[in-house]
PDB file of C-alpha atoms in Angstrom:
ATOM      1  CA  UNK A 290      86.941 119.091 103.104  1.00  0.00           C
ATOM      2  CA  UNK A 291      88.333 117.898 106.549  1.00  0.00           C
ATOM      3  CA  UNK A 292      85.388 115.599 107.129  1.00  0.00           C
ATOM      4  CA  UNK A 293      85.938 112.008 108.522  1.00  0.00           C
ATOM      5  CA  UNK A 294      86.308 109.980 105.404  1.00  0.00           C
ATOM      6  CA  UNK A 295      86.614 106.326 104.672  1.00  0.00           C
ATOM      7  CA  UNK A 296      87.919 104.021 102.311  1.00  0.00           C
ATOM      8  CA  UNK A 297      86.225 101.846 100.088  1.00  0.00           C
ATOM      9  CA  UNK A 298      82.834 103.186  99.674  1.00  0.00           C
ATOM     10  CA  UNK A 299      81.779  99.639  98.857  1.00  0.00           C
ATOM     11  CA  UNK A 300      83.458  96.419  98.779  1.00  0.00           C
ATOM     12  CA  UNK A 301      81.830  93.204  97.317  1.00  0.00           C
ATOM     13  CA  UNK A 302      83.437  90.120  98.477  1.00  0.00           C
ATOM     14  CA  UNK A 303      82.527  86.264  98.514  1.00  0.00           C
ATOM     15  CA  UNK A 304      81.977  84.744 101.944  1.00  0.00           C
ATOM     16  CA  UNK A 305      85.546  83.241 103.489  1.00  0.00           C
ATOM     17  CA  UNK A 306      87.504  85.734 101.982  1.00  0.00           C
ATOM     18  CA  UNK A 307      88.801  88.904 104.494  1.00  0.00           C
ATOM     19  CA  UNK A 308      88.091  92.414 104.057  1.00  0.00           C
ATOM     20  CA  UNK A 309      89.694  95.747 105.513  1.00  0.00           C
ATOM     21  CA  UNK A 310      88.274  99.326 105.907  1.00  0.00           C
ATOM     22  CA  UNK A 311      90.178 102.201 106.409  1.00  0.00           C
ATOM     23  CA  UNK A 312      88.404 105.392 108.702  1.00  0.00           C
ATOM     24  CA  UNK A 313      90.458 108.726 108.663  1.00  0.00           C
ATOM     25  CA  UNK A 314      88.904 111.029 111.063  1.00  0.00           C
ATOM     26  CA  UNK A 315      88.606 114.409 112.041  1.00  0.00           C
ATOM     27  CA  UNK A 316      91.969 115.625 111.938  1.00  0.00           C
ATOM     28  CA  UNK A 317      92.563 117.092 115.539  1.00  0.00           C
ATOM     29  CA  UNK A 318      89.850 114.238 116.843  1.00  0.00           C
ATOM     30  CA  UNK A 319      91.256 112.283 119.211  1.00  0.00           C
ATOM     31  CA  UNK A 320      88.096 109.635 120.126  1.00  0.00           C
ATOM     32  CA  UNK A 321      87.294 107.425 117.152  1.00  0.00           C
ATOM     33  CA  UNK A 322      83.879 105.114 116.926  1.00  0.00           C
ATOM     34  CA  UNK A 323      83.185 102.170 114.579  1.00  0.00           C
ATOM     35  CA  UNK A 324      79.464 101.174 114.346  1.00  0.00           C
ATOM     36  CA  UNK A 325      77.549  98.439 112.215  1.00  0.00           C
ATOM     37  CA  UNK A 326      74.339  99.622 110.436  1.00  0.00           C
ATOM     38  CA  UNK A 327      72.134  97.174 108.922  1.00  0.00           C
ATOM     39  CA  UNK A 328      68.437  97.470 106.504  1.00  0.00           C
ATOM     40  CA  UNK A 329      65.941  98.925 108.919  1.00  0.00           C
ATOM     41  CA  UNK A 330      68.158  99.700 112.096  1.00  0.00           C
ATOM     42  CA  UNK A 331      70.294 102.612 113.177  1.00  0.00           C
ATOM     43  CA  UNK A 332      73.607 102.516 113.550  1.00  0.00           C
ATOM     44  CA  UNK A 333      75.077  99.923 116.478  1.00  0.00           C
ATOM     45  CA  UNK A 334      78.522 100.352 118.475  1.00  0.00           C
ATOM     46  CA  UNK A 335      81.272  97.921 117.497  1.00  0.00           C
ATOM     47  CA  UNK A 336      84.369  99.655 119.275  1.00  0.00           C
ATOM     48  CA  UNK A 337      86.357 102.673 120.523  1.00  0.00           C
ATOM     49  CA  UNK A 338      89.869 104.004 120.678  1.00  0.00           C
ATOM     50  CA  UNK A 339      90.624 106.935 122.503  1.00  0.00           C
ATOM     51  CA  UNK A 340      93.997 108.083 120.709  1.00  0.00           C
ATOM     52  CA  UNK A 341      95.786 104.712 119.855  1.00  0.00           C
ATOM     53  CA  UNK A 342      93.980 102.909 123.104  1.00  0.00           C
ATOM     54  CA  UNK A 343      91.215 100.398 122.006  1.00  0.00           C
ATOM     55  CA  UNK A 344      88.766 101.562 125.184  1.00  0.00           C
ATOM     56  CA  UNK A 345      85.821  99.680 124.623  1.00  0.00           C
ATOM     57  CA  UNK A 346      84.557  96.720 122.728  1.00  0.00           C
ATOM     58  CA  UNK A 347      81.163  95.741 122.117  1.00  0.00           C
ATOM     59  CA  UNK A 348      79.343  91.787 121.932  1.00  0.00           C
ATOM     60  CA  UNK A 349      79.161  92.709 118.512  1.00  0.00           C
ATOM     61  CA  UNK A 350      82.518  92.298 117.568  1.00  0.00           C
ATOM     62  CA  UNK A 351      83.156  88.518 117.101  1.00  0.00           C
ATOM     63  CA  UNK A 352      86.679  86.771 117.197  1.00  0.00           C
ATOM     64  CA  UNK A 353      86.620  87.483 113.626  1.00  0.00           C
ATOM     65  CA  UNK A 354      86.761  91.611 113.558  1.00  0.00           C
ATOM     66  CA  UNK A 355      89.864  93.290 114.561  1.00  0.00           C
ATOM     67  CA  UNK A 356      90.439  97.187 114.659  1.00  0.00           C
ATOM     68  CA  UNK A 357      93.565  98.914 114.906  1.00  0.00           C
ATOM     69  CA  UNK A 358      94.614 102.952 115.086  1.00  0.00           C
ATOM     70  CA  UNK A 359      98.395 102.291 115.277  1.00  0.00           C
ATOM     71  CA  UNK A 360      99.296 106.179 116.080  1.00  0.00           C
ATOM     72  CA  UNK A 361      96.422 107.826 117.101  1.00  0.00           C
ATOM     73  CA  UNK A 362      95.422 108.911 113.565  1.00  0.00           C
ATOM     74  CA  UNK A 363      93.421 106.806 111.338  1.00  0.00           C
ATOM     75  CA  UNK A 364      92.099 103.532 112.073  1.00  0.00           C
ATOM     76  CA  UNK A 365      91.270 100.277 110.159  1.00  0.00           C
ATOM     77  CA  UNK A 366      88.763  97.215 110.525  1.00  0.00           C
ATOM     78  CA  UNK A 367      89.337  94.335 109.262  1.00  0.00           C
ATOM     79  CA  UNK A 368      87.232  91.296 109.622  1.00  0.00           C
ATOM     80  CA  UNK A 369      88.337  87.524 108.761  1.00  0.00           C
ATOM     81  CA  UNK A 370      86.794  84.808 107.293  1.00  0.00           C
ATOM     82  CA  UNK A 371      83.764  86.949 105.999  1.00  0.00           C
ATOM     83  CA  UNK A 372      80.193  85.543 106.300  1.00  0.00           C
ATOM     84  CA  UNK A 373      76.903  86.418 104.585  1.00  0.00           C
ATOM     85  CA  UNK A 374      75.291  88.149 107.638  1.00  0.00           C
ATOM     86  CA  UNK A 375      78.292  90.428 107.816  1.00  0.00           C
ATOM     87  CA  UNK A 376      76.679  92.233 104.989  1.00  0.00           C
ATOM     88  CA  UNK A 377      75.895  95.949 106.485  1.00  0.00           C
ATOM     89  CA  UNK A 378      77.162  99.197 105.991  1.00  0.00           C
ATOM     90  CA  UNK A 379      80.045 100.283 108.545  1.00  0.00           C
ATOM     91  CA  UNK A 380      80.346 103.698 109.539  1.00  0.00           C
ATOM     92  CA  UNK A 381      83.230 105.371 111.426  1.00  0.00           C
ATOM     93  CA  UNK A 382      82.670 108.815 113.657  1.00  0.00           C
ATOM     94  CA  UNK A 383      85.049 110.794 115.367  1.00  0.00           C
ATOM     95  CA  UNK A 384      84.962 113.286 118.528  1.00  0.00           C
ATOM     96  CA  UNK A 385      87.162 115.236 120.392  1.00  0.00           C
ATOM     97  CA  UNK A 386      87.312 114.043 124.291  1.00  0.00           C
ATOM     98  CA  UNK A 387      88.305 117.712 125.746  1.00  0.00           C
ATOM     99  CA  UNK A 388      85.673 119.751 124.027  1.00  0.00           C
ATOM    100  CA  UNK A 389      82.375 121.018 125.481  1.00  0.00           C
ATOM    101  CA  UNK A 390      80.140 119.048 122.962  1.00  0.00           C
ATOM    102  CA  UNK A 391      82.474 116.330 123.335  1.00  0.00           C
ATOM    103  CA  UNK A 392      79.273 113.784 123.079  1.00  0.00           C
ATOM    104  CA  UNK A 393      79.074 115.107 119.643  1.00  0.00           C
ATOM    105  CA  UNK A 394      80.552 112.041 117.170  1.00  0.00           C
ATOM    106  CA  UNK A 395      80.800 113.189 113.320  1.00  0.00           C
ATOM    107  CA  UNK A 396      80.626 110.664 110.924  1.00  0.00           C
ATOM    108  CA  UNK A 397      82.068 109.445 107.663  1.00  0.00           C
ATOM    109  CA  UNK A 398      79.906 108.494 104.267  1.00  0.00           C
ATOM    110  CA  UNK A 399      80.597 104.453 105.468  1.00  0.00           C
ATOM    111  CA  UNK A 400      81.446 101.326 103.616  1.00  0.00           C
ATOM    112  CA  UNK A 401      78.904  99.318 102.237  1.00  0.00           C
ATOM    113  CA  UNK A 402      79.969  95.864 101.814  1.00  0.00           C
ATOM    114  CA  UNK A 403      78.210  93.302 100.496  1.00  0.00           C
ATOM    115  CA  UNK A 404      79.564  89.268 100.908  1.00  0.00           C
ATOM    116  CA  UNK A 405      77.826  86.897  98.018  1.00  0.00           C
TER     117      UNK A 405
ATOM    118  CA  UNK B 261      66.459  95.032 124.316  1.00  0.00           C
ATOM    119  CA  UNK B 262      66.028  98.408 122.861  1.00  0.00           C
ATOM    120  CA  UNK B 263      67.276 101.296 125.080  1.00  0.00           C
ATOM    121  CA  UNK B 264      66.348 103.915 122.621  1.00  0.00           C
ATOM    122  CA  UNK B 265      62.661 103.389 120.383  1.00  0.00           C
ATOM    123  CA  UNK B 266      61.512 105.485 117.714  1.00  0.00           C
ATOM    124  CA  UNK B 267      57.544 104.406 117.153  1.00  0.00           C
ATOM    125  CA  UNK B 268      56.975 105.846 113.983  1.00  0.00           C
ATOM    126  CA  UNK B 269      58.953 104.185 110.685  1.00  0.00           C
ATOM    127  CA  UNK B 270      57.281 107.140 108.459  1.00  0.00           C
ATOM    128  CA  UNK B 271      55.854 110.418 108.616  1.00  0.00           C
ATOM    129  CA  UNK B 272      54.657 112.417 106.273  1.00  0.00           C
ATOM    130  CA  UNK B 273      54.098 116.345 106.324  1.00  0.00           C
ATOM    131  CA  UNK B 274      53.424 118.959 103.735  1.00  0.00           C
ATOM    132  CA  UNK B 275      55.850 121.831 103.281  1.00  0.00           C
ATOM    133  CA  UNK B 276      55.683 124.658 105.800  1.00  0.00           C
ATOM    134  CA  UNK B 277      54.044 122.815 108.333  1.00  0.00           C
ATOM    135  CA  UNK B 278      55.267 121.280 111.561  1.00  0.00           C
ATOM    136  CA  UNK B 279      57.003 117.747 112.037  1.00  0.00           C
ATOM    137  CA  UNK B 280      57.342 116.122 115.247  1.00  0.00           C
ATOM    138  CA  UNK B 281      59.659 113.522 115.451  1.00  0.00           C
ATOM    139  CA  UNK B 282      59.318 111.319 118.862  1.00  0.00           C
ATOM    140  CA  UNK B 283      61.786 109.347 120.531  1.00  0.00           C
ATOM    141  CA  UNK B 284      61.175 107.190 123.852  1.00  0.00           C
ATOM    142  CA  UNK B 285      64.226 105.807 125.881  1.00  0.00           C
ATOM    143  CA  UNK B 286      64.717 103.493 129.228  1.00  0.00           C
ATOM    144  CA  UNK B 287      68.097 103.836 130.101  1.00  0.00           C
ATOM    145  CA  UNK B 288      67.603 107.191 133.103  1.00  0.00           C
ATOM    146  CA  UNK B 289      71.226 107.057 132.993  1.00  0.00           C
ATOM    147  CA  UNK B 290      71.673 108.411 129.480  1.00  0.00           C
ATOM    148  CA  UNK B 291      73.189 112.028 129.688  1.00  0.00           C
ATOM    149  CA  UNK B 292      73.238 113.352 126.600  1.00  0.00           C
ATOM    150  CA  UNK B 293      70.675 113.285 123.618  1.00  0.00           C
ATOM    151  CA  UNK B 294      70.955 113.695 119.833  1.00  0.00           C
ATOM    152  CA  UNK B 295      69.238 113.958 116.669  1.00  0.00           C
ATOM    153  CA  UNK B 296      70.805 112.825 113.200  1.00  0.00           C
ATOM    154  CA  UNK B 297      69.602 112.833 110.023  1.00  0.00           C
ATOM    155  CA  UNK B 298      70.234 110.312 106.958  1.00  0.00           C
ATOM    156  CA  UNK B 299      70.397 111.266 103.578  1.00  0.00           C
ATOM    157  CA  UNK B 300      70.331 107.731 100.893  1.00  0.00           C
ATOM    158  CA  UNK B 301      74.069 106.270 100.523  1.00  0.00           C
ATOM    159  CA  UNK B 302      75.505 109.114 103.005  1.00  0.00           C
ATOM    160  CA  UNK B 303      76.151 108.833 106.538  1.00  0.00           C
ATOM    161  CA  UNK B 304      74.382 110.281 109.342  1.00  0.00           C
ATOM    162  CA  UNK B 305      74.809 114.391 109.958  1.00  0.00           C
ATOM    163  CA  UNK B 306      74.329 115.746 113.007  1.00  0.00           C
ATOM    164  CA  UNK B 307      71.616 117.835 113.804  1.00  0.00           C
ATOM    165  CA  UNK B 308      70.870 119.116 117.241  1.00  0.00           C
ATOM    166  CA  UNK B 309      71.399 117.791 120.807  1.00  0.00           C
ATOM    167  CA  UNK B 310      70.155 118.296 124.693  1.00  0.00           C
ATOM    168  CA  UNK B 311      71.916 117.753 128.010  1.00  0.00           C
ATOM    169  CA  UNK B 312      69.760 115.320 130.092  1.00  0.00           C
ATOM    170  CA  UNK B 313      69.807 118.276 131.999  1.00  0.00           C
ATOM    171  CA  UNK B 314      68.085 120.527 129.903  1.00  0.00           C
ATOM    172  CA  UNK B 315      64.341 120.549 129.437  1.00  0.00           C
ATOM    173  CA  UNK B 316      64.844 122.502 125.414  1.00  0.00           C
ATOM    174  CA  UNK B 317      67.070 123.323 123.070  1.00  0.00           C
ATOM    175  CA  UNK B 318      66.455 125.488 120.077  1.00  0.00           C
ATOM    176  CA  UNK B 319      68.778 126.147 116.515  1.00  0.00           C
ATOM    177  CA  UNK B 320      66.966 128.420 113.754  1.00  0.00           C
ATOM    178  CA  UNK B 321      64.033 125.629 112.569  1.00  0.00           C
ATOM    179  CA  UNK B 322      65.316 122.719 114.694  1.00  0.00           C
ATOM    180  CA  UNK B 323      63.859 122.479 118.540  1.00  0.00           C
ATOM    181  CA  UNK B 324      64.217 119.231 120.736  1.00  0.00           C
ATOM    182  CA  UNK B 325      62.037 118.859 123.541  1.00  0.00           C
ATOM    183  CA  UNK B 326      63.053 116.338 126.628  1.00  0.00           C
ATOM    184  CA  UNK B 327      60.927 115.098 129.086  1.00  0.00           C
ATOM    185  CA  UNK B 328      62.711 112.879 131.411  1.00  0.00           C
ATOM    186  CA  UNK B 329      59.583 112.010 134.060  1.00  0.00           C
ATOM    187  CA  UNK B 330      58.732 110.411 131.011  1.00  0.00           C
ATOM    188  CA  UNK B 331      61.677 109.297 129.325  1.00  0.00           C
ATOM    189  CA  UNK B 332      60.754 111.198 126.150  1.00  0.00           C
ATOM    190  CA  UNK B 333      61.929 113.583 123.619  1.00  0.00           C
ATOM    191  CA  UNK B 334      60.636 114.987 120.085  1.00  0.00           C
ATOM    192  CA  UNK B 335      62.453 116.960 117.514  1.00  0.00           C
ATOM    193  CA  UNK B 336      60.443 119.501 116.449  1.00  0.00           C
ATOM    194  CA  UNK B 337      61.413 120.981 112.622  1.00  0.00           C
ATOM    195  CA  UNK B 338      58.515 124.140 111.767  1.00  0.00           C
ATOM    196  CA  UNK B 339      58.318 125.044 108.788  1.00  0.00           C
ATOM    197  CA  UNK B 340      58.864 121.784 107.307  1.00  0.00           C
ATOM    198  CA  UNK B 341      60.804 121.995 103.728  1.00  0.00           C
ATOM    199  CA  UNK B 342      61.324 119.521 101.284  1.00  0.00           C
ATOM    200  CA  UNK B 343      65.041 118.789 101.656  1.00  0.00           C
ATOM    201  CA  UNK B 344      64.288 118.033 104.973  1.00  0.00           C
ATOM    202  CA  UNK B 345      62.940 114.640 103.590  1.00  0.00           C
ATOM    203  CA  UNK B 346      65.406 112.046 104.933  1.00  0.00           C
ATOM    204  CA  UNK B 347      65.601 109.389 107.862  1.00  0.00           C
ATOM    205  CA  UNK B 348      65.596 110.653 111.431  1.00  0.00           C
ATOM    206  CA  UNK B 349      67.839 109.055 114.106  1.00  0.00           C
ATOM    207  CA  UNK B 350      67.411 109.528 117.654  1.00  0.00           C
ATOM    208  CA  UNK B 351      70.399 108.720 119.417  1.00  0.00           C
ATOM    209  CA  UNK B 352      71.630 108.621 123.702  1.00  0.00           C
ATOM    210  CA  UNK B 353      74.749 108.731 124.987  1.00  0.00           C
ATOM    211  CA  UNK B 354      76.394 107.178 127.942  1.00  0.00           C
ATOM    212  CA  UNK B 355      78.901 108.129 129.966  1.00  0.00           C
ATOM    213  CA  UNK B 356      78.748 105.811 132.515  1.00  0.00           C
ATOM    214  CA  UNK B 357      80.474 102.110 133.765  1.00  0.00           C
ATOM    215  CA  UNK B 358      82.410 101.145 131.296  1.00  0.00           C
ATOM    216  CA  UNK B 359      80.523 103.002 128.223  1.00  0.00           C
ATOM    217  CA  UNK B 360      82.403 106.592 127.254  1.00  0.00           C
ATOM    218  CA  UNK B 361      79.856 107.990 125.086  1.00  0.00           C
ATOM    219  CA  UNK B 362      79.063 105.865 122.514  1.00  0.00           C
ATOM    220  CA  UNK B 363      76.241 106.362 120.922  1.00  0.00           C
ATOM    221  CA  UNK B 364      72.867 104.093 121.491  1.00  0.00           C
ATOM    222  CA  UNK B 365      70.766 104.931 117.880  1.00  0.00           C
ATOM    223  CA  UNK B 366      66.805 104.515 117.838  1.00  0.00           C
ATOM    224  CA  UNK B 367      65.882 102.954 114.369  1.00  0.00           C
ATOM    225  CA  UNK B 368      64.887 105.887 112.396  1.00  0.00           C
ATOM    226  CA  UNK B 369      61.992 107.506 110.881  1.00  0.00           C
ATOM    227  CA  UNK B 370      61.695 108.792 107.315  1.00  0.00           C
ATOM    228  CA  UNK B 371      60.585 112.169 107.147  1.00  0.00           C
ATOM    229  CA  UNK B 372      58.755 113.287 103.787  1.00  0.00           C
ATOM    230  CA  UNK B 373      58.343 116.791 103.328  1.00  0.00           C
ATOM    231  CA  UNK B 374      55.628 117.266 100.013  1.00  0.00           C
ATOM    232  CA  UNK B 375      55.460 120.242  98.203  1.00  0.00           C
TER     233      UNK B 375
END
């Protein structure tokens, strides 16, 4: 299966500690999406690198978040000093910029994690 | 302030029938449109889109309507069958200031097909 996958599926972790999530997209997808999905809401844009370029950032993304895609491939998010309402699901979808249905974004199974 | 509203938390349809999903939006600017759909503990699949400048667009059971006069569109899924039960997102994309095409989600509705 070439799907996007990520890595954990869920992470538990008590509040102050840090946490990182790894996204491996699409293999020949260049455009890769983090979002933030929480009980009750669809998913909401965190950020978005366009090979290894971080293009776009949302309001979302405190101080304490921090994504990287070092070569173009897969990307991680990491967030510090984690904090109860951090608690959501985070999804990762990937797209390729030069095709026709480029607005098309596939997405991974997520990472659930849960701070106590 | 939500750009993109789905009304309806739950519908509920029996099998073979029609369900109509709705989906309202504010943003005119939007110029693409997509449907998703949720299974429990998976992420969202994608279903169908429309070009804003497209009025339909039809594949096998799935049709999406868009009305833009009224800043509107509806997924239409006939017949209905139960592994179609699952959440519903509606979802707009903008290619436009500094946005490139990430995706503004409605908040679902959960579809329930019954036998």
């Amino acid at each position: 299966d070439t799907g996007v996958s990520q890595d954990p599926r869920h992470k538990i972790t008590k509040r102050g500690q840090n946490v990182t999530f790894r996204c491996d997209p699409i293999s020949e997808h260049n455009r890769l999406y983090w979002y933030r999905q929480t009980l009750g809401q669809g998913p909401e844009f965190l950020t978005y690198f366009q090979n290894e370029a971080q293009l776009e950032k949302s309001r979302l993304l405190s101080d304490r978040f921090s994504a990287e895609r070092p070569k173009g491939s897969f990307s991680t998010l990491e967030i510090q000093r984690t904090e109860q309402g951090d608690s959501a699901m985070y999804l990762c979808a990937s797209s390729l910029s030069l095709a026709v249905n480029s607005y098309e974004q596939y997405f991974g199974p997520g990472t659930r994690l849960t701070v106590t | 302030d939500q750009q993109v509203k789905q009304n309806s938390p739950s519908l509920s349809v029996q099998e073979g029938r029609i369900s109509i999903l709705n989906c309202d939006y504010t943003n005119s600017m939007f110029d693409y449109f997509l449907w998703y759909k949720k299974y429990p503990a998976e992420g969202p699949t994608f279903l169908i889109s429309i070009s804003s400048i497209k009025d339909k667009n039809e594949d096998g059971r799935f049709t999406v309507f868009l009305n833009k006069s009224a800043k509107h569109l509806s997924l239409h899924i006939v017949p209905s069958q139960p592994g179609d039960s699952a959440v519903y997102f509606c979802a707009a994309s903008l290619n436009y200031g500094g946005s490139q095409g990430n995706l503004i989600f409605g908040k679902g509705t959960k579809l329930s097909v019954k036998p």
